[in-house]
Coordinates of C-alpha atoms in Angstrom, one line a residue:
M1 CA 72.0 -73.7 107.9
P2 CA 71.6 -76.8 105.6
T3 CA 72.7 -76.4 102.0
P4 CA 70.9 -78.0 99.1
S5 CA 72.8 -80.1 96.6
P6 CA 74.4 -77.9 94.0
S7 CA 73.7 -80.4 91.3
R8 CA 71.1 -78.3 89.5
S9 CA 73.5 -75.3 89.4
N10 CA 76.3 -77.6 88.1
A11 CA 73.9 -79.1 85.5
T12 CA 73.2 -75.6 84.2
F13 CA 76.9 -74.8 84.0
A14 CA 77.4 -78.1 82.1
A15 CA 74.5 -77.5 79.7
R16 CA 75.4 -74.0 78.7
S17 CA 76.5 -73.4 75.1
T18 CA 79.7 -71.3 75.0
E19 CA 78.7 -70.0 71.5
L20 CA 75.5 -68.5 73.0
W21 CA 76.5 -67.6 76.6
G22 CA 80.2 -67.1 76.3
Q23 CA 82.9 -68.5 78.5
G24 CA 82.2 -69.6 82.1
S25 CA 81.6 -66.7 84.5
T26 CA 83.9 -66.1 87.5
A27 CA 82.0 -63.3 89.1
V28 CA 78.9 -63.1 91.3
A29 CA 76.7 -60.4 92.6
S30 CA 75.4 -60.5 96.2
D31 CA 72.7 -58.6 98.0
S32 CA 70.1 -59.1 100.8
T33 CA 66.4 -59.3 100.4
H34 CA 64.0 -58.4 103.2
V35 CA 61.3 -61.0 103.8
R36 CA 58.4 -60.4 106.1
A37 CA 58.0 -63.0 108.9
Y38 CA 55.7 -63.7 111.8
D39 CA 56.2 -61.2 114.6
Q40 CA 56.2 -63.7 117.5
N41 CA 59.6 -65.1 116.7
L42 CA 63.0 -64.6 118.2
F43 CA 64.6 -64.3 114.8
T44 CA 62.2 -61.7 113.5
E45 CA 63.5 -58.1 113.8
W46 CA 62.6 -54.7 112.6
H47 CA 64.9 -53.5 109.8
S48 CA 65.4 -49.8 109.7
R49 CA 66.5 -49.6 106.1
Y50 CA 63.6 -51.7 104.7
G51 CA 61.1 -50.4 107.2
G52 CA 59.4 -53.6 108.3
R53 CA 59.7 -56.7 110.5
G54 CA 61.1 -59.9 109.1
V55 CA 64.4 -61.6 108.2
L56 CA 67.0 -61.2 105.5
I57 CA 67.8 -63.6 102.7
Y58 CA 71.3 -63.0 101.4
W59 CA 71.8 -64.2 97.8
H60 CA 74.8 -64.9 95.5
V61 CA 73.9 -64.8 91.8
E62 CA 76.4 -65.3 89.0
K63 CA 76.4 -63.0 85.9
K64 CA 74.1 -65.3 83.9
S65 CA 71.4 -65.1 86.5
L66 CA 71.9 -68.4 88.3
A67 CA 71.6 -68.3 92.1
I68 CA 74.5 -70.3 93.5
H69 CA 74.1 -69.6 97.2
S70 CA 71.5 -68.4 99.6
Q71 CA 71.4 -68.0 103.4
L72 CA 68.9 -66.8 106.0
I73 CA 70.4 -64.1 108.3
N74 CA 69.0 -61.8 111.0
C75 CA 68.4 -58.1 110.2
T76 CA 71.3 -57.2 112.4
A77 CA 73.7 -59.7 111.0
S78 CA 76.8 -58.5 109.1
E79 CA 76.2 -58.4 105.3
V80 CA 80.0 -58.4 104.9
A81 CA 80.3 -61.7 106.6
A82 CA 77.3 -63.1 104.6
M83 CA 79.0 -61.9 101.4
I84 CA 82.3 -63.7 102.2
E85 CA 80.5 -66.9 103.4
G86 CA 78.5 -67.2 100.1
A87 CA 81.5 -66.6 97.9
M88 CA 83.5 -69.3 99.8
R89 CA 80.7 -71.8 100.5
H90 CA 78.6 -72.0 97.3
G91 CA 79.7 -75.6 96.7
T92 CA 79.3 -75.5 92.9
T93 CA 82.0 -76.0 90.2
M94 CA 82.2 -72.2 89.8
D95 CA 85.5 -70.5 90.7
V96 CA 84.5 -67.1 92.2
E97 CA 87.1 -64.5 91.4
A98 CA 85.1 -61.3 91.9
N99 CA 82.0 -60.3 94.0
Y100 CA 79.8 -57.3 93.2
T101 CA 77.9 -55.8 96.0
D102 CA 76.3 -52.6 97.2
S103 CA 77.5 -50.2 99.9
H104 CA 76.1 -52.4 102.7
G105 CA 78.1 -55.5 101.6
Q106 CA 81.5 -53.8 101.8
S107 CA 83.7 -52.4 104.4
E108 CA 87.4 -52.0 105.0
I109 CA 87.6 -55.3 106.9
G110 CA 85.7 -56.8 104.0
F111 CA 88.3 -55.6 101.6
G112 CA 91.0 -57.0 103.8
I113 CA 89.5 -60.5 104.2
T114 CA 88.6 -60.9 100.5
R115 CA 92.2 -59.9 99.6
L116 CA 93.5 -62.6 101.9
L117 CA 91.0 -65.1 100.4
N118 CA 92.2 -64.2 96.9
F119 CA 89.0 -62.8 95.3
D120 CA 88.1 -59.3 94.4
L121 CA 85.5 -57.2 96.2
R122 CA 83.9 -54.9 93.7
P123 CA 81.3 -52.8 95.4
R124 CA 79.1 -49.9 94.2
I125 CA 79.9 -47.4 97.0
K126 CA 77.2 -44.8 97.2
P127 CA 79.0 -42.1 99.2
I128 CA 82.2 -42.6 97.0
N129 CA 82.8 -38.8 97.1
K130 CA 83.5 -39.1 100.9
V131 CA 85.9 -42.0 100.6
K132 CA 89.5 -41.3 101.8
L133 CA 92.5 -42.6 99.9
Y134 CA 95.4 -43.8 102.0
R135 CA 98.9 -42.8 101.0
P136 CA 101.3 -45.6 100.0
V137 CA 104.3 -44.3 101.9
A138 CA 105.1 -41.7 104.5
G139 CA 107.3 -38.6 103.9
E140 CA 105.9 -37.6 100.5
P141 CA 103.2 -35.0 101.3
D142 CA 103.4 -33.4 97.9
A143 CA 103.5 -36.5 95.8
Y144 CA 99.9 -36.3 94.6
P145 CA 98.9 -32.6 94.6
H146 CA 95.6 -33.1 92.7
L147 CA 94.4 -35.7 95.3
T148 CA 95.4 -33.8 98.4
P149 CA 91.8 -33.2 99.6
A150 CA 91.0 -36.9 99.4
L151 CA 94.2 -38.2 100.9
T152 CA 94.7 -39.3 104.5
R153 CA 97.5 -41.0 106.4
P154 CA 99.9 -43.6 105.0
I155 CA 99.3 -47.4 105.2
R156 CA 101.0 -49.0 108.2
W157 CA 102.9 -51.6 106.3
E158 CA 105.0 -52.6 109.3
L159 CA 101.9 -53.7 111.2
I160 CA 100.9 -55.9 108.2
T161 CA 104.4 -57.4 108.1
Q162 CA 104.2 -58.2 111.9
Q163 CA 100.8 -59.9 111.7
Y164 CA 101.0 -61.5 108.3
D165 CA 101.2 -65.1 109.7
Q166 CA 98.3 -64.6 112.0
M167 CA 96.2 -63.1 109.2
I168 CA 96.9 -66.1 107.0
K169 CA 95.8 -68.4 109.9
Y170 CA 92.4 -66.6 110.2
A171 CA 92.0 -66.6 106.4
T172 CA 92.8 -70.3 106.3
A173 CA 90.3 -71.0 109.1
I174 CA 87.6 -69.4 106.9
R175 CA 88.6 -71.3 103.8
T176 CA 88.7 -74.7 105.6
R177 CA 85.5 -74.0 107.5
T178 CA 87.3 -74.3 110.8
A179 CA 85.6 -71.0 111.8
S180 CA 82.9 -68.8 110.2
T181 CA 83.5 -65.3 109.1
E182 CA 80.7 -64.1 111.4
A183 CA 82.4 -65.7 114.4
I184 CA 85.8 -64.2 113.5
L185 CA 84.4 -60.7 113.0
H186 CA 82.3 -60.9 116.2
R187 CA 85.5 -61.8 118.1
F188 CA 87.4 -58.9 116.5
T189 CA 84.7 -56.3 117.1
R190 CA 84.5 -57.3 120.8
N191 CA 88.2 -56.4 120.9
A192 CA 88.8 -53.7 118.3
S193 CA 92.4 -53.2 119.5
H194 CA 93.3 -56.8 118.5
P195 CA 96.6 -56.4 116.5
T196 CA 95.6 -59.0 113.8
Y197 CA 92.3 -57.1 113.3
A198 CA 94.2 -53.8 113.0
A199 CA 96.5 -55.4 110.4
M200 CA 93.5 -56.8 108.4
L201 CA 92.1 -53.3 108.4
E202 CA 95.3 -51.9 107.0
V203 CA 95.2 -54.5 104.2
G204 CA 91.6 -53.5 103.6
R205 CA 92.4 -49.8 103.4
A206 CA 95.2 -50.5 100.9
Q207 CA 92.9 -52.7 98.8
K208 CA 90.0 -50.2 99.0
T209 CA 92.3 -47.4 97.9
I210 CA 93.4 -49.4 94.9
F211 CA 89.8 -50.3 94.0
V212 CA 88.5 -46.7 94.3
A213 CA 91.3 -45.4 92.1
R214 CA 90.5 -48.0 89.5
Y215 CA 86.8 -47.4 89.8
L216 CA 87.1 -43.7 89.2
R217 CA 89.4 -44.2 86.2
L218 CA 87.9 -47.1 84.4
R219 CA 84.4 -46.7 82.9
D220 CA 84.4 -50.3 81.9
L221 CA 84.7 -51.4 85.6
Q222 CA 81.8 -49.1 86.5
R223 CA 79.6 -50.7 83.8
E224 CA 80.7 -54.2 84.9
I225 CA 79.7 -53.6 88.5
E226 CA 76.4 -52.0 87.5
E227 CA 75.6 -54.8 85.2
G228 CA 76.2 -57.4 87.9
L229 CA 74.0 -55.6 90.4
N230 CA 71.3 -55.3 87.8
V231 CA 71.3 -59.1 87.4
M232 CA 70.9 -59.2 91.2
E233 CA 67.8 -57.0 91.0
S234 CA 66.3 -59.1 88.3
S235 CA 66.8 -62.2 90.5
N236 CA 64.9 -60.5 93.3
G237 CA 62.1 -59.8 90.9
A238 CA 61.9 -63.5 90.0
N239 CA 61.8 -64.4 93.6
S240 CA 58.9 -62.1 94.3
V241 CA 56.9 -63.9 91.5
I242 CA 57.9 -67.4 92.7
A243 CA 57.2 -66.8 96.4
Y244 CA 53.7 -65.4 95.9
G245 CA 52.0 -67.5 98.6
K246 CA 50.7 -65.7 101.8
G247 CA 51.8 -62.4 100.3
G248 CA 55.5 -63.4 100.3
E249 CA 55.6 -63.7 104.1
I250 CA 57.3 -66.6 105.8
A251 CA 54.4 -68.3 107.5
S252 CA 56.3 -70.1 110.2
N253 CA 57.9 -69.3 113.6
R254 CA 60.4 -72.2 113.4
R255 CA 63.9 -71.4 112.3
D256 CA 64.3 -74.7 110.4
E257 CA 61.1 -74.1 108.4
Q258 CA 62.2 -70.6 107.6
E259 CA 65.5 -72.0 106.3
M260 CA 63.6 -74.6 104.3
F261 CA 61.5 -71.8 102.7
V262 CA 64.8 -70.1 101.5
L263 CA 66.2 -73.4 100.2
C264 CA 63.1 -74.3 98.3
L265 CA 62.9 -70.8 96.8
R266 CA 66.5 -71.2 95.5
I267 CA 65.8 -74.6 94.1
L268 CA 62.7 -73.3 92.2
Q269 CA 64.6 -70.4 90.7
S270 CA 67.6 -72.6 89.7
A271 CA 65.2 -75.0 88.0
L272 CA 63.5 -72.1 86.2
V273 CA 66.9 -70.9 84.9
Y274 CA 67.9 -74.4 83.9
V275 CA 64.8 -75.1 81.9
N276 CA 64.9 -71.6 80.3
T277 CA 68.6 -72.1 79.3
L278 CA 67.8 -75.3 77.5
M279 CA 64.7 -73.8 75.8
L280 CA 66.7 -70.8 74.6
Q281 CA 69.5 -73.0 73.3
G282 CA 67.0 -75.1 71.4
V283 CA 65.4 -72.1 69.7
L284 CA 68.5 -70.0 69.1
G285 CA 70.5 -73.0 67.9
E286 CA 68.5 -73.2 64.7
P287 CA 70.4 -72.1 61.6
E288 CA 68.0 -69.2 60.8
W289 CA 68.9 -67.5 64.0
A290 CA 72.7 -67.6 63.4
D291 CA 72.9 -64.4 61.4
L292 CA 70.2 -62.5 63.3
L293 CA 71.8 -62.4 66.7
T294 CA 74.2 -59.4 67.1
P295 CA 76.8 -59.2 69.8
A296 CA 74.5 -56.6 71.5
D297 CA 71.6 -59.1 71.4
Q298 CA 73.8 -61.8 73.0
R299 CA 74.9 -59.4 75.8
G300 CA 71.2 -58.8 76.6
L301 CA 70.3 -62.4 76.6
T302 CA 69.2 -63.8 79.9
P303 CA 67.7 -67.2 81.0
L304 CA 65.9 -65.5 83.9
F305 CA 62.4 -64.7 82.6
W306 CA 59.0 -65.9 83.9
S307 CA 56.3 -64.7 81.5
H308 CA 55.5 -68.4 80.9
V309 CA 55.2 -69.2 84.6
R310 CA 51.6 -69.6 85.9
P311 CA 51.7 -68.9 89.7
Y312 CA 47.9 -68.7 89.8
G313 CA 45.3 -70.9 88.2
E314 CA 45.1 -74.6 87.3
V315 CA 48.3 -76.4 86.3
N316 CA 47.8 -79.8 84.7
L317 CA 50.8 -82.1 85.2
D318 CA 51.2 -84.8 82.6
M319 CA 53.9 -87.3 83.7
G320 CA 53.8 -88.9 80.3
A321 CA 54.9 -85.8 78.4
R322 CA 58.2 -84.0 78.5
L323 CA 59.5 -80.7 77.2
N324 CA 61.2 -80.9 73.8
L325 CA 64.6 -80.0 75.1
T326 CA 68.0 -81.1 73.9
A327 CA 69.4 -84.0 75.9
V328 CA 72.0 -82.9 78.4
T329 CA 74.5 -85.1 80.3
E330 CA 74.0 -84.6 84.0
P331 CA 77.2 -84.1 86.0
P332 CA 77.8 -86.8 88.6
P333 CA 76.4 -86.0 92.1
T334 CA 78.8 -84.3 94.5

């Protein structure tokens, strides 16, 4: 799928005031959005969870509501693979260190690959009461008496040691774009007994056990994940306003035109966030606002709003007029 230039996203990062928005974000939230599409199409499928025919758009949105990556995937495609691809292929200046997702964007193999790629998978696991915790070592059945109902077998560290070099090769292939995550997972799922796949699963089980233990203990981590996923939901709301034509349905049977729809939607939302960021900084940068904004106000501040957008009605374009926005130095094109 073609990728639009990330210059608008990078321009937004460069334009942000650290006094207003804080330090640069290193975390993104990701989720899929179901979009209806014409039925007479090889890529249109019925989605059991969303209850309709169409395709999926998988989004990556950073914590300040800027979409940094989007991809068109089939309803049966792996959301775990889409999550990893977006975190690695966003092409912006952002350094992704954590990815928030829901239950459908995580799995044990997802935890394993993200650990090898050196970023944290932080999901909101809906059936967390049914998650099993793996023991760190064998031969200590009474080491954690209060966790006994939730514990299962020990991690097979010897398998991880044996397959370590092979796991690094696959992770490097993903990082250098030699192979896609979807292709690697497809190869593994066709041969579930593959020793490298089994080792990656063991890494994922260890990492998932560590995450679940931290999640249940740390209230701040729970709030952080919920906050990130709420930003994702707000982004989906903005997309439903921007993509209002033809009832939000992709009116094309051609794959390349469907992909163009997704890319244009992302560019429009990125432009909206960019302009809103500059407008907010222009207003809130005035001295009379300095003592009015509390830390709680700043936490709730978002550049993703669309009450001033007119999707319907007449729009008069005056090429001789410009918004009164503070001049920003554009980053060089990549």
